[in-house]
Short mmCIF file of C-alpha atoms in Angstrom, two decimals:
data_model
loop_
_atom_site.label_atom_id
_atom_site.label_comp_id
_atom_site.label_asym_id
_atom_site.label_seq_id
_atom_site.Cartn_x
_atom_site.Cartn_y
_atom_site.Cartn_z
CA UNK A 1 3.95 0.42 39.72
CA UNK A 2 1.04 -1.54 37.79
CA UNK A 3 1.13 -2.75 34.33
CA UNK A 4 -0.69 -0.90 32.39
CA UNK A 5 -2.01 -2.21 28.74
CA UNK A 6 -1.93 0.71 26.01
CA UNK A 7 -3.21 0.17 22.44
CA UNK A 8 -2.33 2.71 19.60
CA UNK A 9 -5.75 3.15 17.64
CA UNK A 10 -5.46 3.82 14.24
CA UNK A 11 -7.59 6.88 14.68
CA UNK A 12 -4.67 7.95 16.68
CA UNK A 13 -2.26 9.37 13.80
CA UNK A 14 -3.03 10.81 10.67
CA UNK A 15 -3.44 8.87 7.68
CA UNK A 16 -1.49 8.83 4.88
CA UNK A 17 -1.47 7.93 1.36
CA UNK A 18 0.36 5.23 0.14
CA UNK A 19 2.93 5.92 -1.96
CA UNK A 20 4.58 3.45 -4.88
CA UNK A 21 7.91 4.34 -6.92
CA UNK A 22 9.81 3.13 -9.51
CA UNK A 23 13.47 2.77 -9.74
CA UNK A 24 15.41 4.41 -12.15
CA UNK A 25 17.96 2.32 -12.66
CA UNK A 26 20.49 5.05 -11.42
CA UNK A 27 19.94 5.65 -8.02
CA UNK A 28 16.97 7.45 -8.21
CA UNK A 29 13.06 7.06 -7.64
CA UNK A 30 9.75 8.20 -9.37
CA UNK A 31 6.62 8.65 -7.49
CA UNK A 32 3.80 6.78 -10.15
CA UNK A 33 0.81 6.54 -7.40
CA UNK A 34 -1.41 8.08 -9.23
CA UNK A 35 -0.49 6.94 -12.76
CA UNK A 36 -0.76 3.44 -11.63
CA UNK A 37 -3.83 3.70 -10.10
CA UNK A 38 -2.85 2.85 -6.57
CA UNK A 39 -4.05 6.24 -4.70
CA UNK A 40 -6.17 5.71 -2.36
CA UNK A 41 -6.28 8.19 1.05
CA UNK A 42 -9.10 6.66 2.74
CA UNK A 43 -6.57 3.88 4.57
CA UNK A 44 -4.13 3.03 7.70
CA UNK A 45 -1.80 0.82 5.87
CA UNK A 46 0.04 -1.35 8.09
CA UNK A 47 2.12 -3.29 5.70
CA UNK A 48 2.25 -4.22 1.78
CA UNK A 49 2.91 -7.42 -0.05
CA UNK A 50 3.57 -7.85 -3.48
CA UNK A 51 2.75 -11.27 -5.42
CA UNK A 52 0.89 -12.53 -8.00
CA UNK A 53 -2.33 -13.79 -6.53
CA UNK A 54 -4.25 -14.75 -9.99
CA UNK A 55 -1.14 -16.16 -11.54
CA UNK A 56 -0.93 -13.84 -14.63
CA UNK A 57 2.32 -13.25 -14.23
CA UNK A 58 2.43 -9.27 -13.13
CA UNK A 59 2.99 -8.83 -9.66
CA UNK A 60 0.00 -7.75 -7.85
CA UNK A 61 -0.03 -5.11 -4.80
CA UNK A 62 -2.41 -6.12 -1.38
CA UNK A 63 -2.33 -3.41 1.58
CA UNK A 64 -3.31 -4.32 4.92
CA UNK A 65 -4.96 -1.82 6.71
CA UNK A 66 -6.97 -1.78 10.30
CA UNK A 67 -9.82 1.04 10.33
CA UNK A 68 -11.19 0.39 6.47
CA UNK A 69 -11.03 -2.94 4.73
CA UNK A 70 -7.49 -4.23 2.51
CA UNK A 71 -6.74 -3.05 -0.55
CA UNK A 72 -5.81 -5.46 -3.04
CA UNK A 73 -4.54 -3.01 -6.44
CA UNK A 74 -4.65 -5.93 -9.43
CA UNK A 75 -1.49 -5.46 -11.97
CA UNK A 76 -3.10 -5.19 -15.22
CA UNK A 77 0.50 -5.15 -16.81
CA UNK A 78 2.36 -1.98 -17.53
CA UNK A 79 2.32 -0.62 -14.45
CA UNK A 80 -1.09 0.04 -14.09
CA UNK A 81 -2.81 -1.58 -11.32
CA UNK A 82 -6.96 -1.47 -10.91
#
């Protein structure tokens, strides 16, 4: 048997949008993509981090992604992100 390398290309599944919710408090979720201004379909996200790169307080939102360049959605407080 050889080894045999295989590498899953991004182009390989379909892409989907991301997807950000807010919890209710009660065990429940609301999808706010769009309202917050983090829809974007044009990505492979591979992971998310949340922190607050420009140190304004708010939490900001950074996607990695592999065929398109990262998305980093600013918090402009609110919940809206740009």
């Amino acid at each position: 048997m050889q080894n045999i390398r295989t590498y899953c290309h991004p182009n390989v599944y379909t892409p989907a949008p991301d997807i950000l919710y807010r919890n209710n408090g009660d065990g429940t979720f609301t999808d706010i993509t769009k309202e917050a201004g983090v829809y974007r379909t044009d990505g492979n996200g591979l992971g998310v981090v949340f922190g607050d790169y420009d140190n304004d307080g708010w939490a900001d939102i950074y996607v990695a992604n592999d065929s398109v360049p990262n998305f980093l959605f600013h918090n402009k407080g609110k919940g809206i992100f740009e």
